[in-house]
């Protein structure tokens, strides 16, 4: 079960790509041939072999390279990781959850030894071997949240729960679809969701908030979100819009296969035990159009989803400019045959 | 919603008569491991199998969150309630196997607070036992005011005093000692949060007094489990599943729905979390809303009911379940 970690980049020469095995385990998010917002929340139960849901926290072939990309982003912009003072305990909760789960899921990669509050953490892929005191930040090189999320793929928002709402009071955000932690820090569930079209009127957010506030320890949930990205850039942030925004104008029929990516976020919800905060990991997976069409079912279905996507959603997701080119390209892979039920590649 | 392992097989490892009304029960995992970590203010739901009947009652955890080898709950005997506490007091013995839930916290500390001011009445002391342990282990600043009937019923006052000394203030009814709440509120530093747990009348009094003194609602927290009330039996049609059920005198509507083989959502079973909210399709009669969840408009509309605590009297009731 050894993972073949790839050495690759998410900027400059964009050498990122997926192995055939990684393509087959891609979390394709469309259960049917069309897409609209909904309260698409389901239990996050581990165990499905050969999918990204085999373990609570998936580690894959991009792990080392994604962590290197995160370090580059943080070096340029330390505000990508923030934690308001009352969120320190939630940071320790997060560290405990990620360390115990990683060590349990991947014993050959990670080892955690606990003797009371004296902890010993070994991360073999990243060459880390640290002794520290649980609960004492001065024994770690960073705060607990930053320490462990520099070693965990995906972004993390940590929400404080109070006054019948959730508040974005801590997080680390370097692989995001055009939103900013520095802008959203301290906002509540409705405030940070304000830019989203249609979903408010559909009652998606009031219902989702009720569900999240009642979420219990030991019963994590998840949902999918998706967008598209031109070039395999993880850091599509508002802060760096000048570096990637213009890429959207570079899509041509010839380069769709390599340049255009389906970007899927597996978003999870965990109740944290000591702080009663909510942890929201947002794990991003990229798939090139050339890789997507290796599954005839995915090619047909994504063609139909993208072609029929409501304009409000296309605009919000920033796809308007290149959508026609991509739909035209995908249409060659859609013979009109019906698609089978379920998410798998067939 | 109920996937994952919400049910924990536990063994009763200790039963202690704390005083004439209160017994404490200790639970350990049947498989010997550690129980899930929790935060002060959390409760568990205890499943009670009493012959044919299953009752599920919530109880606050009162052990220290730093030690999860066991969970401890303290239960006050209620001689007129639906019998959950009587079952615990009379039937549950050392070594019994029982099923408990994961901890849920609907009464958590606001960790931004500069200081935590706690007001307890009677058995409402239990969540504060855990919260004060949690705060004392860190740098948390708190002060607890505890109103009791008399020394004999001052559950855990001795333990709390021993642990936290002068941060604990006791008021004994039979000694004519009373809590001067207005004065206590007036002397708090800026950034203090207020917490109250106790009988309904006390909660209302504390919330009103704080509001009158200008405390914003976001800084006033209360734990208010409505115990399910016994009442007259009534009939219900569950339209989605096509089942007719009768809700007996000593069971809740939620329990009757579960007894019919359905698996409806729930969390607190005390009318505060909102999870069991159920749409009413039609009704001819009157609702007895005992919850703390529905808005006044929801109640007026007659379109919603919280089956964990609320009941119905009348000719017919049809629910979307
Ligand atoms: C508490 C956890 C959550 C956090 C921290 C979160 C955060 C965010 C953020 C930062 C955005 C981007 C908004 C922008 O444009 O600036 C977003 C978008 C969105 N969120 Fe959430 N969210 C959470 C939970 C949910 C849930 C439970 C749902 C629905 C069931 C939901 C539905 C959406 C939708 C539909 C969008 C628009 C996405 C798109 O079309 O690309 N979110 N969320
Ligand atoms: S179960 Fe919580 S309100 Fe009914």
XYZ file of C-alpha atoms and ligand atoms in Angstrom:
714
model
C 0.000 0.000 0.000
C 3.033 2.263 -0.292
C 2.185 5.591 -1.918
C 4.367 6.719 -4.802
C 4.741 10.396 -3.917
C 5.088 12.577 -7.008
C 7.556 15.422 -7.265
C 5.605 18.167 -9.081
C 4.562 21.832 -9.082
C 1.326 23.812 -8.864
C 2.807 27.033 -10.299
C 5.324 28.167 -12.938
C 5.777 25.040 -15.105
C 2.692 23.283 -13.639
C 4.104 19.766 -13.744
C 1.158 18.386 -11.712
C -0.615 15.343 -13.102
C -2.511 12.284 -11.845
C -1.400 8.655 -12.151
C -3.966 6.256 -13.701
C -4.759 4.884 -10.205
C -5.280 8.395 -8.858
C -7.637 9.183 -11.756
C -9.797 6.202 -10.874
C -10.124 7.276 -7.252
C -10.958 10.897 -8.157
C -14.025 12.053 -6.156
C -16.281 12.774 -9.140
C -19.058 14.877 -7.624
C -22.037 14.531 -9.993
C -24.633 11.859 -9.163
C -26.726 12.875 -12.194
C -26.413 14.654 -15.551
C -27.328 18.074 -14.150
C -26.250 20.225 -11.223
C -27.924 22.668 -8.862
C -27.201 23.679 -5.271
C -28.791 21.557 -2.549
C -28.180 20.595 1.078
C -25.893 17.827 -0.178
C -24.601 16.621 3.174
C -23.948 12.938 3.889
C -22.277 10.967 6.692
C -18.486 10.825 6.356
C -17.947 7.128 6.941
C -14.529 5.650 6.125
C -14.009 2.224 4.576
C -14.684 2.457 0.825
C -11.611 0.768 -0.706
C -9.832 2.420 -3.650
C -11.644 5.717 -3.171
C -10.586 8.919 -1.419
C -13.019 7.871 1.324
C -11.031 4.861 2.454
C -9.791 6.863 5.463
C -11.211 9.867 7.332
C -8.271 11.952 6.070
C -6.982 10.937 2.662
C -3.242 11.096 1.948
C -2.380 10.664 -1.740
C 0.467 10.831 -4.254
C 0.426 14.664 -4.257
C 1.026 14.940 -0.497
C 4.653 16.056 -0.406
C 4.329 18.466 -3.335
C 1.140 20.031 -1.962
C 2.837 20.623 1.379
C 5.754 22.291 -0.379
C 3.336 24.547 -2.255
C 1.624 25.472 1.040
C 4.979 26.414 2.569
C 5.674 28.718 -0.399
C 2.301 30.458 -0.021
C 2.773 30.939 3.735
C 6.280 32.305 3.269
C 4.884 35.035 0.974
C 1.744 35.717 2.993
C 1.620 34.687 6.681
C -1.998 35.906 6.966
C -3.144 32.739 5.193
C -3.068 31.119 8.622
C -4.877 32.927 11.439
C -6.337 31.995 14.796
C -8.178 34.366 17.123
C -6.993 33.986 20.734
C -10.005 31.971 21.968
C -9.389 29.326 19.251
C -6.154 27.931 20.688
C -7.957 24.978 22.306
C -9.669 24.170 18.992
C -6.177 24.158 17.446
C -5.120 21.430 19.865
C -8.321 19.515 19.122
C -7.452 19.702 15.415
C -3.899 18.550 16.011
C -5.125 15.581 18.050
C -7.724 14.558 15.469
C -5.325 14.763 12.511
C -2.439 13.035 14.276
C -4.476 10.162 15.693
C -6.327 9.542 12.438
C -3.217 9.758 10.244
C -1.286 7.391 12.510
C -4.206 4.956 12.545
C -4.812 5.066 8.765
C -1.184 5.098 7.576
C 0.988 3.440 10.238
C 3.899 3.100 7.810
C 3.944 6.880 7.201
C 2.985 8.408 10.559
C 3.549 7.397 14.178
C 2.142 9.024 17.282
C 3.254 7.986 20.760
C 1.452 9.520 23.735
C 2.561 9.387 27.322
C 0.121 11.640 29.151
C 0.730 15.083 27.677
C 4.193 14.125 26.372
C 3.698 13.397 22.687
C 6.084 12.116 20.049
C 5.135 12.613 16.395
C 6.893 11.101 13.414
C 5.966 12.107 9.850
C 8.173 10.024 7.544
C 7.215 11.479 4.126
C 8.091 15.009 5.331
C 11.020 13.917 7.519
C 9.603 15.283 10.774
C 10.333 13.791 14.197
C 9.172 16.045 17.074
C 8.653 15.701 20.810
C 6.233 18.200 22.391
C 3.864 18.778 25.301
C 0.199 18.598 24.330
C -1.426 21.906 25.268
C 1.825 23.888 25.444
C 2.409 25.874 22.242
C 5.902 26.880 23.275
C 7.017 23.282 22.634
C 6.086 23.450 18.907
C 7.660 25.524 16.101
C 4.182 26.944 15.184
C 0.789 27.158 16.892
C -0.955 23.757 17.008
C -3.263 24.485 14.054
C -0.498 25.712 11.767
C 1.880 22.958 12.859
C -0.418 20.088 11.906
C -2.029 21.675 8.844
C 1.395 22.334 7.305
C 1.437 18.525 7.250
C -2.139 17.938 6.018
C -3.486 18.333 2.497
C -6.405 20.725 2.017
C -7.530 23.941 3.652
C -9.036 24.057 7.122
C -11.552 26.491 8.572
C -12.218 26.277 12.313
C -15.595 27.609 13.358
C -16.511 28.750 16.843
C -20.123 27.956 17.744
C -22.058 30.545 19.745
C -25.139 32.781 19.563
C -26.878 30.262 17.301
C -24.292 30.719 14.597
C -20.865 29.590 13.424
C -17.973 32.064 13.296
C -14.882 31.729 11.160
C -12.394 32.437 13.917
C -9.406 30.379 12.756
C -8.098 28.603 9.694
C -5.387 27.946 7.160
C -6.292 28.685 3.556
C -3.801 28.282 0.713
C -5.618 26.059 -1.817
C -8.891 27.938 -2.194
C -11.372 28.627 -4.959
C -11.227 32.426 -4.879
C -12.061 33.307 -1.270
C -9.939 34.772 1.476
C -9.510 33.849 5.131
C -8.150 37.300 5.898
C -11.380 38.789 4.529
C -13.724 36.258 6.165
C -12.054 35.985 9.583
C -14.557 36.744 12.364
C -17.573 36.485 10.015
C -20.570 34.245 10.664
C -22.092 31.549 8.428
C -24.453 33.923 6.595
C -21.888 36.695 6.214
C -19.185 34.586 4.562
C -21.783 32.911 2.309
C -23.242 36.256 1.208
C -21.665 36.216 -2.305
C -23.220 32.840 -3.231
C -26.156 33.221 -5.687
C -29.574 31.459 -5.452
C -28.759 29.204 -2.487
C -29.940 31.734 0.121
C -33.386 32.013 -1.481
C -33.607 28.216 -1.717
C -33.202 27.972 2.063
C -29.995 25.936 1.662
C -28.048 27.952 4.220
C -30.600 28.143 7.043
C -31.096 24.388 6.848
C -27.394 23.609 6.547
C -26.620 25.798 9.552
C -29.217 24.015 11.703
C -27.653 20.729 10.741
C -24.091 21.843 11.433
C -24.886 23.360 14.817
C -26.311 20.017 15.884
C -23.441 17.982 14.461
C -22.143 15.492 16.980
C -18.759 14.275 17.931
C -17.886 10.938 16.339
C -20.363 11.454 13.495
C -18.584 13.547 10.875
C -20.316 14.549 7.645
C -19.162 15.665 4.255
C -20.324 17.353 1.076
C -18.887 18.028 -2.370
C -18.360 21.355 -4.021
C -16.761 21.955 -7.399
C -15.462 24.560 -9.770
C -12.911 24.699 -12.585
C -9.339 25.909 -12.661
C -7.115 26.879 -15.564
C -3.641 25.396 -15.065
C -3.070 23.232 -12.012
C -2.829 26.130 -9.566
C -3.841 25.320 -5.996
C -3.616 28.898 -4.738
C -6.413 30.564 -6.722
C -6.849 33.246 -4.064
C -8.231 36.774 -4.368
C -4.895 37.936 -2.914
C -3.100 36.547 -5.983
C -5.828 37.139 -8.574
C -3.367 39.132 -10.683
C -1.282 35.990 -11.088
C -4.037 33.654 -12.303
C -7.115 35.656 -13.344
C -5.845 36.246 -16.881
C -5.195 32.509 -17.399
C -8.930 32.237 -18.028
C -8.439 33.970 -21.365
C -5.840 31.485 -22.567
C -8.086 28.465 -23.192
C -8.160 27.266 -26.829
C -9.637 24.110 -28.390
C -6.078 22.761 -28.649
C -5.112 23.128 -24.988
C -8.367 22.225 -23.158
C -7.199 18.682 -22.375
C -4.102 19.763 -20.463
C -4.956 23.278 -19.281
C -8.520 22.947 -18.004
C -9.150 21.159 -14.697
C -12.231 20.013 -12.858
C -11.621 21.115 -9.281
C -13.496 19.158 -6.651
C -13.587 19.978 -2.981
C -14.418 17.283 -0.464
C -15.605 19.353 2.475
C -15.902 17.663 5.838
C -17.467 18.595 9.147
C -16.126 17.416 12.502
C -17.266 18.396 15.980
C -14.165 19.005 18.103
C -14.346 17.568 21.615
C -12.598 20.016 23.972
C -13.546 23.312 22.377
C -16.938 22.303 20.942
C -15.781 24.088 17.763
C -16.476 22.770 14.268
C -13.606 21.745 12.017
C -14.195 22.226 8.290
C -11.466 20.607 6.179
C -11.716 21.506 2.485
C -9.746 19.007 0.462
C -9.099 19.996 -3.147
C -8.640 17.465 -5.974
C -7.683 18.484 -9.517
C -8.373 16.479 -12.689
C -7.271 17.470 -16.196
C -9.864 17.231 -18.958
C -7.599 14.689 -20.710
C -7.691 12.633 -17.511
C -11.450 13.023 -17.064
C -12.260 11.652 -20.518
C -10.434 8.403 -19.770
C -13.802 7.522 -18.177
C -16.492 7.623 -20.899
C -19.191 7.999 -18.251
C -17.560 10.963 -16.554
C -16.938 12.593 -19.956
C -20.591 12.294 -20.987
C -21.922 13.415 -17.664
C -19.602 16.377 -17.181
C -20.352 17.535 -20.717
C -24.068 17.650 -19.887
C -23.565 19.255 -16.459
C -21.368 22.017 -17.823
C -23.525 22.638 -20.901
C -26.726 22.994 -18.830
C -25.277 24.750 -15.764
C -27.471 27.744 -14.767
C -25.823 31.033 -15.764
C -25.797 32.413 -12.230
C -23.666 29.481 -11.115
C -21.342 29.693 -14.125
C -20.806 33.371 -13.450
C -20.197 32.894 -9.725
C -17.727 30.107 -10.422
C -15.936 32.248 -13.006
C -16.376 29.848 -15.954
C -18.256 32.091 -18.351
C -15.345 33.011 -20.547
C -14.117 29.519 -21.426
C -17.266 27.444 -20.913
C -18.236 27.332 -24.648
C -14.771 26.135 -25.669
C -14.751 23.397 -23.043
C -18.333 22.281 -23.755
C -17.496 22.061 -27.471
C -14.373 20.017 -26.688
C -16.288 17.674 -24.344
C -19.137 17.188 -26.834
C -16.853 14.963 -28.913
C -16.908 12.527 -25.997
C -20.686 12.528 -25.573
C -22.499 10.139 -27.912
C -25.798 10.779 -26.151
C -25.855 7.351 -24.469
C -27.465 7.224 -21.015
C -25.118 7.372 -18.018
C -25.247 4.767 -15.279
C -26.298 5.653 -11.728
C -23.672 6.459 -9.098
C -20.414 8.395 -9.112
C -17.855 5.755 -10.141
C -16.010 5.874 -13.502
C -17.793 2.580 -14.587
C -27.750 11.341 10.056
C -27.283 8.596 12.545
C -24.444 6.846 10.785
C -21.206 6.474 12.659
C -21.074 5.020 16.096
C -23.369 7.003 18.255
C -24.068 4.131 20.630
C -21.462 3.115 23.148
C -21.732 -0.167 25.055
C -21.013 0.693 28.676
C -20.867 -0.961 32.079
C -22.040 0.654 35.302
C -18.898 0.667 37.450
C -20.191 2.572 40.443
C -23.492 3.704 41.954
C -23.212 6.241 44.773
C -26.083 7.626 46.835
C -25.015 11.276 47.080
C -27.953 12.304 49.255
C -31.599 11.383 49.764
C -32.606 12.488 46.256
C -29.494 12.175 44.096
C -27.568 9.143 42.899
C -24.389 9.195 40.871
C -23.681 6.595 38.175
C -20.274 5.844 36.676
C -19.986 4.319 33.205
C -16.966 2.724 31.593
C -16.662 1.289 28.118
C -17.581 -2.395 27.981
C -14.473 -3.013 25.850
C -12.244 -1.250 28.371
C -10.967 1.632 26.184
C -11.159 5.366 26.788
C -14.457 7.177 26.250
C -14.585 10.099 23.773
C -13.136 13.416 24.942
C -15.816 15.991 25.802
C -16.099 19.621 26.821
C -17.676 20.931 30.023
C -21.444 21.323 29.630
C -21.873 18.229 27.446
C -24.521 15.596 28.066
C -25.006 11.975 27.080
C -28.234 10.157 26.326
C -28.733 7.030 28.444
C -30.847 4.205 27.022
C -33.055 2.523 29.607
C -34.652 -0.813 28.810
C -37.534 -1.247 31.185
C -39.308 -4.466 30.150
C -41.012 -3.626 26.854
C -40.278 0.077 27.066
C -37.152 1.936 26.014
C -36.565 5.392 27.415
C -33.798 7.730 26.340
C -32.952 10.494 28.792
C -30.230 13.156 28.582
C -27.924 13.735 31.574
C -25.059 16.236 31.915
C -21.589 14.816 32.305
C -20.046 15.921 35.568
C -16.683 14.199 35.521
C -13.627 16.189 34.568
C -13.166 16.460 30.785
C -9.481 15.697 31.354
C -10.146 12.116 32.402
C -12.254 9.964 30.096
C -11.675 6.580 31.683
C -15.230 6.928 32.914
C -18.276 9.196 32.544
C -20.251 10.265 35.581
C -23.809 11.550 35.728
C -25.869 12.544 38.741
C -29.582 11.905 38.641
C -32.195 13.416 40.887
C -35.146 11.189 41.635
C -38.330 12.637 40.191
C -41.319 10.888 41.748
C -43.931 12.375 39.414
C -42.087 12.309 36.056
C -42.217 9.645 33.372
C -40.108 7.252 35.338
C -36.638 7.574 33.755
C -35.059 8.742 36.975
C -37.056 6.200 38.993
C -35.764 3.446 36.727
C -32.184 4.624 37.228
C -32.637 4.895 40.982
C -34.460 1.607 41.537
C -33.292 -0.792 38.873
C -29.777 0.086 37.787
C -27.039 -1.753 39.700
C -23.288 -2.090 39.688
C -22.118 -4.229 36.756
C -25.212 -3.602 34.583
C -24.600 -3.151 30.879
C -26.216 -0.087 29.342
C -25.994 1.816 26.090
C -25.004 5.482 26.168
C -24.506 8.031 23.377
C -21.531 10.101 22.354
C -21.338 13.381 24.263
C -23.215 16.374 22.833
C -22.663 19.915 24.036
C -25.552 22.365 23.843
C -24.284 24.418 26.814
C -20.671 25.113 26.009
C -18.450 27.770 27.514
C -17.809 30.853 25.417
C -14.032 30.731 25.342
C -13.767 34.421 24.482
C -15.066 35.297 27.949
C -12.739 37.190 30.278
C -14.653 35.615 33.137
C -17.370 32.987 33.512
C -20.127 33.749 36.024
C -22.181 30.631 36.801
C -25.541 30.388 38.522
C -26.845 26.955 39.529
C -30.043 25.791 41.184
C -30.397 22.287 42.627
C -29.386 19.465 40.291
C -28.553 22.148 37.694
C -25.121 22.050 39.321
C -23.928 19.059 37.242
C -22.707 20.741 34.034
C -20.849 23.283 36.169
C -18.953 20.545 37.999
C -17.357 19.603 34.662
C -16.945 23.188 33.429
C -15.240 24.387 36.611
C -12.781 21.461 36.429
C -12.024 22.342 32.829
C -11.502 26.040 33.625
C -9.461 25.422 36.768
C -7.070 23.193 34.802
C -6.292 26.108 32.488
C -6.255 29.766 33.310
C -10.016 30.219 33.211
C -11.475 32.788 35.550
C -14.836 31.836 37.060
C -17.202 32.334 39.961
C -20.091 30.007 40.851
C -23.266 30.889 42.769
C -25.239 27.862 43.866
C -28.740 27.944 45.374
C -29.950 24.874 47.301
C -32.810 23.967 49.615
C -30.675 22.912 52.573
C -27.283 21.421 53.444
C -28.526 17.876 52.962
C -29.477 18.635 49.360
C -26.448 20.777 48.547
C -25.221 18.202 46.038
C -21.443 18.469 45.523
C -21.165 21.783 47.376
C -18.465 20.207 49.577
C -16.504 18.847 46.600
C -16.686 22.163 44.757
C -15.563 24.124 47.815
C -12.666 21.806 48.344
C -11.587 22.167 44.718
C -12.247 25.837 44.125
C -12.445 27.498 47.575
C -13.792 31.025 47.610
C -14.896 30.939 43.975
C -17.933 28.942 45.201
C -20.824 30.794 46.850
C -23.588 28.736 48.476
C -27.127 29.948 49.300
C -29.261 27.745 51.575
C -32.984 28.340 51.448
C -33.637 27.015 54.945
C -31.050 29.440 56.374
C -32.748 32.348 54.633
C -29.661 32.955 52.487
C -30.494 34.552 49.151
C -28.505 35.402 46.095
C -28.464 39.144 45.459
C -28.220 38.678 41.709
C -28.499 42.344 40.753
C -25.506 43.133 42.955
C -23.463 40.178 41.682
C -24.152 41.221 38.091
C -23.244 44.821 38.783
C -19.787 43.940 40.065
C -18.573 41.854 37.132
C -15.656 42.920 34.944
C -16.283 43.798 31.315
C -16.303 40.717 29.061
C -17.937 38.422 31.630
C -20.299 35.721 30.343
C -23.217 34.514 32.441
C -24.383 30.872 32.565
C -27.436 29.509 34.322
C -28.705 25.976 34.827
C -31.548 25.049 37.138
C -35.327 24.990 37.403
C -37.309 26.877 34.741
C -38.302 29.645 37.177
C -34.705 30.321 38.076
C -33.609 30.509 34.453
C -36.327 33.026 33.668
C -35.428 35.104 36.721
C -31.716 35.161 35.869
C -32.316 36.002 32.199
C -34.755 38.780 33.076
C -32.523 40.246 35.755
C -29.555 40.227 33.387
C -31.579 41.787 30.561
C -32.827 44.517 32.923
C -29.215 45.215 33.921
C -28.321 45.658 30.248
C -26.535 42.354 29.614
C -26.661 41.501 25.890
C -28.336 38.153 25.158
C -25.134 36.842 23.526
C -23.458 36.914 26.928
C -26.203 35.010 28.756
C -26.240 31.220 28.328
C -28.751 28.820 29.740
C -29.201 25.079 29.881
C -32.792 24.167 29.949
C -33.746 20.607 29.410
C -37.460 20.332 29.315
C -38.115 16.892 30.761
C -40.753 15.191 28.630
C -44.073 15.696 30.415
C -46.447 12.823 31.066
C -49.907 13.427 29.656
C -52.998 11.884 28.192
C -52.571 9.269 25.462
C -53.209 10.448 21.891
C -53.323 8.969 18.383
C -51.142 10.053 15.480
C -50.989 9.149 11.809
C -47.507 9.138 10.273
C -48.293 9.982 6.663
C -44.983 9.208 4.959
C -44.629 5.737 6.445
C -48.365 5.089 6.515
C -48.474 4.031 10.159
C -50.988 4.767 12.929
C -49.520 5.011 16.404
C -50.754 5.671 19.900
C -48.648 7.749 22.266
C -49.030 6.383 25.772
C -49.254 8.350 28.981
C -45.651 7.743 29.962
C -43.890 7.906 26.615
C -42.984 10.828 24.409
C -44.207 11.239 20.844
C -40.616 10.694 19.717
C -40.405 7.417 21.642
C -43.710 6.250 20.167
C -42.461 7.017 16.637
C -39.287 5.043 17.352
C -41.306 2.162 18.827
C -43.142 1.966 15.481
C -39.798 1.072 13.889
C -38.887 4.500 12.461
C -35.538 6.177 12.918
C -36.324 9.903 13.184
C -33.555 12.453 13.824
C -32.931 13.680 17.368
C -30.110 14.958 19.530
C -31.052 16.488 22.859
C -34.417 14.822 23.497
C -35.075 17.895 25.585
C -36.651 20.399 23.194
C -33.597 22.599 22.646
C -31.570 21.355 19.690
C -34.142 21.506 16.896
C -33.209 18.197 15.314
C -36.527 16.415 15.768
C -38.619 19.248 14.252
C -41.509 17.620 12.392
C -44.046 19.081 9.973
C -47.717 18.801 10.827
C -49.858 17.926 7.807
C -53.217 18.380 9.523
C -54.660 18.523 13.011
C -57.900 18.912 14.850
C -57.175 19.708 18.459
C -54.616 21.559 20.526
C -50.843 21.311 20.784
C -48.999 21.210 24.101
C -45.703 22.731 23.001
C -43.097 22.038 25.692
C -40.009 22.844 23.639
C -37.621 25.805 23.598
C -37.016 25.664 19.875
C -40.053 26.740 17.849
C -40.682 30.415 17.324
C -43.964 31.985 18.350
C -44.949 32.143 14.645
C -44.230 28.431 14.218
C -46.484 27.666 17.156
C -49.266 29.935 15.935
C -49.129 28.376 12.480
C -49.797 24.881 13.878
C -47.437 23.504 11.223
C -44.636 22.176 13.395
C -44.098 20.066 16.499
C -41.044 18.886 18.458
C -41.889 15.246 19.230
C -39.206 14.803 21.896
C -41.128 16.891 24.451
C -44.407 18.123 22.992
C -47.836 16.502 22.994
C -51.297 16.858 21.542
C -54.882 16.723 22.749
C -57.798 16.361 20.357
C -59.397 14.387 17.567
C -56.685 13.835 14.983
C -53.070 14.614 14.192
C -51.216 13.772 10.955
C -47.442 14.208 10.782
C -44.993 14.217 7.882
C -42.920 11.255 9.074
C -19.214 25.636 8.297
C -18.694 25.219 7.236
C -18.627 26.006 5.947
C -17.700 26.931 5.604
C -16.511 27.402 6.444
C -18.038 27.386 4.275
C -17.323 28.345 3.595
C -17.625 28.783 2.321
C -16.918 29.823 1.622
C -15.745 30.612 2.194
C -17.479 29.965 0.393
C -17.071 30.968 -0.683
C -17.912 32.196 -0.588
C -17.340 33.335 -1.426
O -17.659 33.393 -2.614
O -16.596 34.159 -0.863
C -18.549 28.998 0.312
C -19.357 28.812 -0.799
C -20.435 27.942 -0.809
N -20.922 27.211 0.255
Fe -20.053 26.990 2.053
N -19.138 26.735 3.849
C -19.542 25.876 4.845
C -20.612 25.015 4.821
C -21.493 24.918 3.764
C -22.629 24.041 3.737
C -23.012 23.076 4.838
C -23.255 24.242 2.538
C -24.493 23.612 1.955
C -25.058 22.543 2.254
C -22.495 25.226 1.829
C -22.796 25.667 0.562
C -22.011 26.510 -0.182
C -22.263 26.794 -1.582
C -23.387 26.228 -2.443
C -21.259 27.696 -1.986
C -21.034 28.225 -3.405
C -19.986 27.321 -4.017
C -19.803 27.355 -5.516
O -20.781 27.442 -6.282
O -18.643 27.209 -5.949
N -21.438 25.621 2.601
N -18.623 28.298 1.500
S -34.460 16.182 19.928
Fe -33.697 18.145 20.338
S -35.452 19.381 20.081
Fe -36.216 17.386 19.935
